[in-house]
mmCIF file of C-alpha atoms in Angstrom:
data_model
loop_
_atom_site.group_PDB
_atom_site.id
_atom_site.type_symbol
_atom_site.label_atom_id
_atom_site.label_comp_id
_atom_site.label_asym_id
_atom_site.label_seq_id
_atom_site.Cartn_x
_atom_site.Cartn_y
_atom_site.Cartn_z
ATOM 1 C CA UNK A 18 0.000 0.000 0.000
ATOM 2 C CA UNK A 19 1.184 3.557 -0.896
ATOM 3 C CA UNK A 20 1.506 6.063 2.024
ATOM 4 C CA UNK A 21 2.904 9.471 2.019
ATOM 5 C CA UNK A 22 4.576 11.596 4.817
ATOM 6 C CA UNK A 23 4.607 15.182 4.834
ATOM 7 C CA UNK A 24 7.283 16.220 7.574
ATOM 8 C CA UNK A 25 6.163 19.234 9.603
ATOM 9 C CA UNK A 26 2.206 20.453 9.215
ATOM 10 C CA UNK A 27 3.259 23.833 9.567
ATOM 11 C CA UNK A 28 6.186 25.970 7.766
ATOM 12 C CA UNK A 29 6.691 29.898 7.937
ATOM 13 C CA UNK A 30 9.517 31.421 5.888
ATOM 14 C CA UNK A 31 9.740 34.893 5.510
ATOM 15 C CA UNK A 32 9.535 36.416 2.109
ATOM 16 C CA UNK A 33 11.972 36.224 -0.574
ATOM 17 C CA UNK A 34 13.183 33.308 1.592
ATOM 18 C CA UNK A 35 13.623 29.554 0.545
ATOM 19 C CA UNK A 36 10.747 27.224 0.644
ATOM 20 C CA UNK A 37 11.372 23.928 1.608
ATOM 21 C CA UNK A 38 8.452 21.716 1.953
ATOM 22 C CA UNK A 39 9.498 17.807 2.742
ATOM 23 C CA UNK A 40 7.463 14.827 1.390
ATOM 24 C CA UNK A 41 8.390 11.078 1.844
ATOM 25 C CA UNK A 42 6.649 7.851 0.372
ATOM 26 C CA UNK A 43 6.030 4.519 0.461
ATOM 27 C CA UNK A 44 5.325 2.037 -2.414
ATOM 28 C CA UNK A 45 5.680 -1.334 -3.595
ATOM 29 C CA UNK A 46 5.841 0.037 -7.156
ATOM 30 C CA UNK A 47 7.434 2.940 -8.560
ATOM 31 C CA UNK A 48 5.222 5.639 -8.035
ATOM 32 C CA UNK A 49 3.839 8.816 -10.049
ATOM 33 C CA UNK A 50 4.043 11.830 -7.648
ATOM 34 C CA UNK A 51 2.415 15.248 -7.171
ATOM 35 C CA UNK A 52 2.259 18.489 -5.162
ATOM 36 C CA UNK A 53 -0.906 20.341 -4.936
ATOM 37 C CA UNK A 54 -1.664 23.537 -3.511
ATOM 38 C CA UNK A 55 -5.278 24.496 -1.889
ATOM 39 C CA UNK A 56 -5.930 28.001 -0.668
ATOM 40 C CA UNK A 57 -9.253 28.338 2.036
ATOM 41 C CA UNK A 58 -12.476 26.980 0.869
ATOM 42 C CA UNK A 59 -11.189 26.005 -2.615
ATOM 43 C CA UNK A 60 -10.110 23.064 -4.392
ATOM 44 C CA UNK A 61 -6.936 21.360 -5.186
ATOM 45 C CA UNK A 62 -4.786 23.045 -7.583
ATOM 46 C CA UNK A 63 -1.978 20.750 -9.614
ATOM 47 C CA UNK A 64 1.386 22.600 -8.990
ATOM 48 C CA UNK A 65 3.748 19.682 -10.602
ATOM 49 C CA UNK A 66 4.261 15.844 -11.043
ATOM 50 C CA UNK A 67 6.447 13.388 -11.234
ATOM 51 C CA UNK A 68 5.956 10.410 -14.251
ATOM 52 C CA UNK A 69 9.075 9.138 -15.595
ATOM 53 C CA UNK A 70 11.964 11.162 -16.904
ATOM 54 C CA UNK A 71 13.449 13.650 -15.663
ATOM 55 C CA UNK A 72 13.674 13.491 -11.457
ATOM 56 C CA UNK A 73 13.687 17.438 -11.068
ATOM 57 C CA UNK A 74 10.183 18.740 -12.030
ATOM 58 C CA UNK A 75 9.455 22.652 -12.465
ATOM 59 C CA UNK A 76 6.066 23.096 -12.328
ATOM 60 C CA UNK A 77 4.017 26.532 -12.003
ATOM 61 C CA UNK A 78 4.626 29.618 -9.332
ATOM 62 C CA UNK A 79 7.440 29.079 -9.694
ATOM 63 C CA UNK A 80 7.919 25.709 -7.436
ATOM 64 C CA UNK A 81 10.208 22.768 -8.773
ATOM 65 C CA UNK A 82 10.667 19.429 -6.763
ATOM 66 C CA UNK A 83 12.864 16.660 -6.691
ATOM 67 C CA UNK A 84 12.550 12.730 -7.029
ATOM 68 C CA UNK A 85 14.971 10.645 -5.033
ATOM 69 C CA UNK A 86 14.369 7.294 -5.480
ATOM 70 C CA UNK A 87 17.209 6.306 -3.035
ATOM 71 C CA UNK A 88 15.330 8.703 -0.112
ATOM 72 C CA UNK A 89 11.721 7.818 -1.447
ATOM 73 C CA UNK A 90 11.681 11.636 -1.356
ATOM 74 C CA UNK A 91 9.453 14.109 -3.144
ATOM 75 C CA UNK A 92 10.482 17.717 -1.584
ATOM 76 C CA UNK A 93 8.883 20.676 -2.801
ATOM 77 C CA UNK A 94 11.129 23.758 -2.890
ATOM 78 C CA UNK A 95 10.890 27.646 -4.099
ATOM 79 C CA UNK A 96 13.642 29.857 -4.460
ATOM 80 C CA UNK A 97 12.106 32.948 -2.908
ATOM 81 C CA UNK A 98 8.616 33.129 -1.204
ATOM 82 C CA UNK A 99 5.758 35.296 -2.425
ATOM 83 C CA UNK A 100 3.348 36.696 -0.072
ATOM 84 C CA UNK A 101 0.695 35.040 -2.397
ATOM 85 C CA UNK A 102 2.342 31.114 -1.192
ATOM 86 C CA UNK A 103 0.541 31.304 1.881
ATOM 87 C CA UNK A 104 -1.711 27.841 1.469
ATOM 88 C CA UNK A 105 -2.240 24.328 2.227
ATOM 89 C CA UNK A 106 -0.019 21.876 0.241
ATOM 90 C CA UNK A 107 -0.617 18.524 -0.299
ATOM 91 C CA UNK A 108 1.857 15.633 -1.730
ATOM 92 C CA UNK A 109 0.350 12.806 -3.472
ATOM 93 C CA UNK A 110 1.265 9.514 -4.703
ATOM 94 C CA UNK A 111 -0.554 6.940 -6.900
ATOM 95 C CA UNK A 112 0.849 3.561 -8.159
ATOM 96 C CA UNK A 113 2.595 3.697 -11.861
ATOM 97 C CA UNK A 114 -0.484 1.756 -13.170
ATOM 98 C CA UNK A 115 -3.406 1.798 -10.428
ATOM 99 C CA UNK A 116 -6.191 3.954 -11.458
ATOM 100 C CA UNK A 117 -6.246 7.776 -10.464
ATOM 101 C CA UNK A 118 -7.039 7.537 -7.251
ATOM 102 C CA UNK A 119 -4.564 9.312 -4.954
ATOM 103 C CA UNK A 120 -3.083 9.337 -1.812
ATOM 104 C CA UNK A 121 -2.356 12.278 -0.035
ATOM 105 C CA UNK A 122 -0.086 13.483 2.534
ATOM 106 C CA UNK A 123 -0.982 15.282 5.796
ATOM 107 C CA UNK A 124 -0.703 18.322 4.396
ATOM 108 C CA UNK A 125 1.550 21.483 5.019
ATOM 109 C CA UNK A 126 0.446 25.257 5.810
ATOM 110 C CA UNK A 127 2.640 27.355 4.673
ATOM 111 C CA UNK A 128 2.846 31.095 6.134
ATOM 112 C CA UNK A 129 5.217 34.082 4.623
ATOM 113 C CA UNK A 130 6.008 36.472 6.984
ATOM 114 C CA UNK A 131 6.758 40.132 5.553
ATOM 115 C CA UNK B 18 -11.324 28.200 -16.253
ATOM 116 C CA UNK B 19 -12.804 25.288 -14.270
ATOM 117 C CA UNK B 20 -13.108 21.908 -16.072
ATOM 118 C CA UNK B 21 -14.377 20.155 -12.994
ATOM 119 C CA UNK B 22 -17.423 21.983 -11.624
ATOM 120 C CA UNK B 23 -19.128 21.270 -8.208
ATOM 121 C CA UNK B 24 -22.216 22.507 -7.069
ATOM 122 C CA UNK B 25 -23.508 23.717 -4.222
ATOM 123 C CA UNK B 26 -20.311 25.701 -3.457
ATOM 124 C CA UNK B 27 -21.807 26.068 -0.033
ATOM 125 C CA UNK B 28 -24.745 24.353 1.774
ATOM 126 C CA UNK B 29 -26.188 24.589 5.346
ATOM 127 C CA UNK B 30 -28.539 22.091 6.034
ATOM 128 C CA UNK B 31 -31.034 21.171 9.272
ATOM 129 C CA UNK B 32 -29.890 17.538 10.793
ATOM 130 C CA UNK B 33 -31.944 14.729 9.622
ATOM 131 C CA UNK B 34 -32.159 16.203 5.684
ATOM 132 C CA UNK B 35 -30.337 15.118 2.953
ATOM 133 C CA UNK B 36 -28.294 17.184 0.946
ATOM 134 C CA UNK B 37 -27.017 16.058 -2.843
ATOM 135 C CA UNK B 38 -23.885 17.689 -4.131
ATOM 136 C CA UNK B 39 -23.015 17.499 -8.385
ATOM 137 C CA UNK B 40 -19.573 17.025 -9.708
ATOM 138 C CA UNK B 41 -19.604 17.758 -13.159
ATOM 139 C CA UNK B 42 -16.533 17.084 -16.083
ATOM 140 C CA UNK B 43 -17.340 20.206 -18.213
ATOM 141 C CA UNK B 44 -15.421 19.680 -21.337
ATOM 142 C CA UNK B 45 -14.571 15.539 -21.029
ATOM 143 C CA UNK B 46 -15.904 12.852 -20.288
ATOM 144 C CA UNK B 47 -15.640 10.430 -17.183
ATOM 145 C CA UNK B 48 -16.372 7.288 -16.568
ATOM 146 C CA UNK B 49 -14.704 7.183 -12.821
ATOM 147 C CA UNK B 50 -14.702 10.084 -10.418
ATOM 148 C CA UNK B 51 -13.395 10.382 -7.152
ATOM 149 C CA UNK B 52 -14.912 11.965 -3.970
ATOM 150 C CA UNK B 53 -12.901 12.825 -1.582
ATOM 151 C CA UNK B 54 -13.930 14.400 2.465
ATOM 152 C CA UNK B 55 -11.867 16.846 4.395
ATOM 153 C CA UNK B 56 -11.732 17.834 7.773
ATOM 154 C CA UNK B 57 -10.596 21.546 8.650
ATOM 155 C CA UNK B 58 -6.806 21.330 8.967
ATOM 156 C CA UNK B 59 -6.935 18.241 7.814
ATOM 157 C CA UNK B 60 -6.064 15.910 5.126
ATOM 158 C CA UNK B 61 -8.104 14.858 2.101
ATOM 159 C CA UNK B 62 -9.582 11.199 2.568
ATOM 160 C CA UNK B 63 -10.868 9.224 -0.284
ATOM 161 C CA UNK B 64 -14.666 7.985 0.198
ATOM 162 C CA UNK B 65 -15.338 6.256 -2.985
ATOM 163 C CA UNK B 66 -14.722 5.672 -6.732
ATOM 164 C CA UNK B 67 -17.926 6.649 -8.588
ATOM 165 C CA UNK B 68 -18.328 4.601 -11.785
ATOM 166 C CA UNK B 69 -20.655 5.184 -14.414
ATOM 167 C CA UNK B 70 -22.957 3.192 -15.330
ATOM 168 C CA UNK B 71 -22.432 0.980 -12.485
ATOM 169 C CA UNK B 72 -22.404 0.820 -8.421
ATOM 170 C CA UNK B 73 -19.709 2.565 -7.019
ATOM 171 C CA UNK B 74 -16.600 1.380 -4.795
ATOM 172 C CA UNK B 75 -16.723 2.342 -1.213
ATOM 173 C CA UNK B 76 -13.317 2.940 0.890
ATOM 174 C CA UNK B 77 -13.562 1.255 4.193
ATOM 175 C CA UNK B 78 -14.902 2.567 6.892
ATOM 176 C CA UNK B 79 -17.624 5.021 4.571
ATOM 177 C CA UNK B 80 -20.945 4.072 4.895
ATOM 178 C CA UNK B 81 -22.981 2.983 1.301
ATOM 179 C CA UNK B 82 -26.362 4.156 2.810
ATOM 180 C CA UNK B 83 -25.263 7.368 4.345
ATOM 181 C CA UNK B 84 -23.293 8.408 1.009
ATOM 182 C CA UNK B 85 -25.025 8.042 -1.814
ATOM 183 C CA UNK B 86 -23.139 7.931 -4.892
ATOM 184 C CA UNK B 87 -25.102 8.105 -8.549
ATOM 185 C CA UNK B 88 -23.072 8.790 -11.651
ATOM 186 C CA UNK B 89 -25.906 8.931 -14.178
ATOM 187 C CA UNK B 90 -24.179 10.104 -17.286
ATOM 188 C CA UNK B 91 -20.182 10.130 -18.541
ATOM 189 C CA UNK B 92 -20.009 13.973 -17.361
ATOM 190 C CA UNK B 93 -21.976 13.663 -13.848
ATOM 191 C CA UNK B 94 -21.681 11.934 -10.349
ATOM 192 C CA UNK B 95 -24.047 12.999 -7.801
ATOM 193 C CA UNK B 96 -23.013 12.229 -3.705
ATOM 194 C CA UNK B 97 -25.891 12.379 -2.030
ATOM 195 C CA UNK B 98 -25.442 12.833 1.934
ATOM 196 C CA UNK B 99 -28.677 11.094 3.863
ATOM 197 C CA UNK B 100 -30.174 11.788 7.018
ATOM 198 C CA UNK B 101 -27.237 14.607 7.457
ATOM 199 C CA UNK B 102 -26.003 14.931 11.386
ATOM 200 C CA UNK B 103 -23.121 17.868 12.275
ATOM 201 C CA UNK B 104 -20.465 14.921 12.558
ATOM 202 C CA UNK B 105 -20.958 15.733 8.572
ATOM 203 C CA UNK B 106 -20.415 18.592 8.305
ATOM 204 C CA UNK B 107 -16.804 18.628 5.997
ATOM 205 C CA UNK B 108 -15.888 20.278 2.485
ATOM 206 C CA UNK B 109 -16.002 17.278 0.559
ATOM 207 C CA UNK B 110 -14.126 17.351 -3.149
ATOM 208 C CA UNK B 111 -14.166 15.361 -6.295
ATOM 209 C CA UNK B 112 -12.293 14.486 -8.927
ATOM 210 C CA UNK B 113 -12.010 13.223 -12.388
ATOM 211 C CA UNK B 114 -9.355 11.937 -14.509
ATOM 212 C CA UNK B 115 -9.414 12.886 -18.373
ATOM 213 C CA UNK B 116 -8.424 9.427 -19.382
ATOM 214 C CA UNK B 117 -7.517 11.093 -22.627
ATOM 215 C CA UNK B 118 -4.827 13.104 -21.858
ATOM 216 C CA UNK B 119 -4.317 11.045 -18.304
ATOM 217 C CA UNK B 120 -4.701 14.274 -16.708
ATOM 218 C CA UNK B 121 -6.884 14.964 -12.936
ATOM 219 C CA UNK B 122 -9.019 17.687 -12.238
ATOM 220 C CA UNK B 123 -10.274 18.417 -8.964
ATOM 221 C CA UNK B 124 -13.689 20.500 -8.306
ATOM 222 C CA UNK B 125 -13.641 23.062 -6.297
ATOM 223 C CA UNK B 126 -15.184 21.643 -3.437
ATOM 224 C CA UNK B 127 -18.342 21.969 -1.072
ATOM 225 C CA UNK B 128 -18.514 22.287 2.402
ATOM 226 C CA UNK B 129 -21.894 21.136 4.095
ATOM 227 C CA UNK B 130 -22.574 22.231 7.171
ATOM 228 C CA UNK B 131 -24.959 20.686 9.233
ATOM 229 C CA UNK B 132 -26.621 22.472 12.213
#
């Protein structure tokens, strides 16, 4: 079974600081993995995923993250924060060939501070 | 814009009432959604897969009665939440892959509350 572990439920950088946002799974098959970003009442908004290829994946607002196979790690970073980050992000992992459902990590708030 | 639509955004409901919330695929079809719940501060659990065309496939734990789960045509699944209580009450989500292009769309969710 997949699982995915989001390491801290709450970050708060300050902005134009690095954004560092951790995400481990588990699977019994290599996995396809995402990052999604929800601000208050909305829903889920796809901000980049991992397939095959290429282990460093840019996606949009500027975020990129890295696949390590070797640390079943997924972690989200950003350069330098913008006030319009604050959100709820969630990592994601479904097997290579299951259907779409997904499984989703705790979740992590992130805050920018002026 | 949008290409996964729910509807009610919002909805506040008496207990005992039933409240039906649409997830809708504007511009593809799909013959599986997703529903997901979510707590506040919390993550987002998968309830069922909703299949059209046939019965859908309930996560453990998620009751078949209380969550109704209809998906009538390739661009609609309806959850339907019986006999609501406030241990309900939760901005539920849905999904939908475009098996064409193997991308997911989420809706943008509904929270019930239940007084």
């Amino acid at each position: 079974a997949q699982s995915v572990t989001q390491l801290g439920s709450h970050v708060s950088v300050s902005e134009g600081a690095l954004v560092l946002l951790r995400c481990n799974y588990s699977s019994s098959v290599p996995p396809y993995l995402f990052w999604y970003v929800q601000y208050p009442n909305q829903g889920l908004q796809l901000l980049l995923k991992y397939t095959t290829g290429a282990t460093l994946v840019k996606g949009i607002n500027g975020f990129e993250a890295e696949f390590k196979k070797s640390e079943t790690s997924f972690h989200l970073t950003k350069p330098s924060a913008h006030m319009s980050d604050a959100a709820e992000y969630f990592c994601a992992v479904r097997p290579l060939k299951g259907a779409q459902k997904l499984v989703f990590g705790q979740g992590t708030r992130l805050t920018i501070n002026p | 814009g949008a290409v996964v639509s729910q509807h009610p955004s919002w909805v506040i409901c008496k207990s005992g009432t039933s409240v039906k919330i649409e997830c809708r695929s504007l511009d593809f079809q799909a013959t599986t959604m997703f529903w997901y719940r979510q707590f506040p501060k919390q993550s987002l659990m998968l309830m069922a897969t909703s299949n059209e065309g046939s019965k859908a496939t309930y996560e453990q734990g998620v009751e078949k009665d209380k969550f109704l789960i209809n998906h009538a045509s390739l661009t609609l699944s309806t959850l339907t939440v019986t006999s609501a209580h406030p241990e309900d009450s939760s901005f539920y989500i849905c999904s939908a892959p475009n098996h064409r292009t193997g991308e997911l769309f989420f809706g943008e969710g509904s929270r019930l509350t239940v007084l």
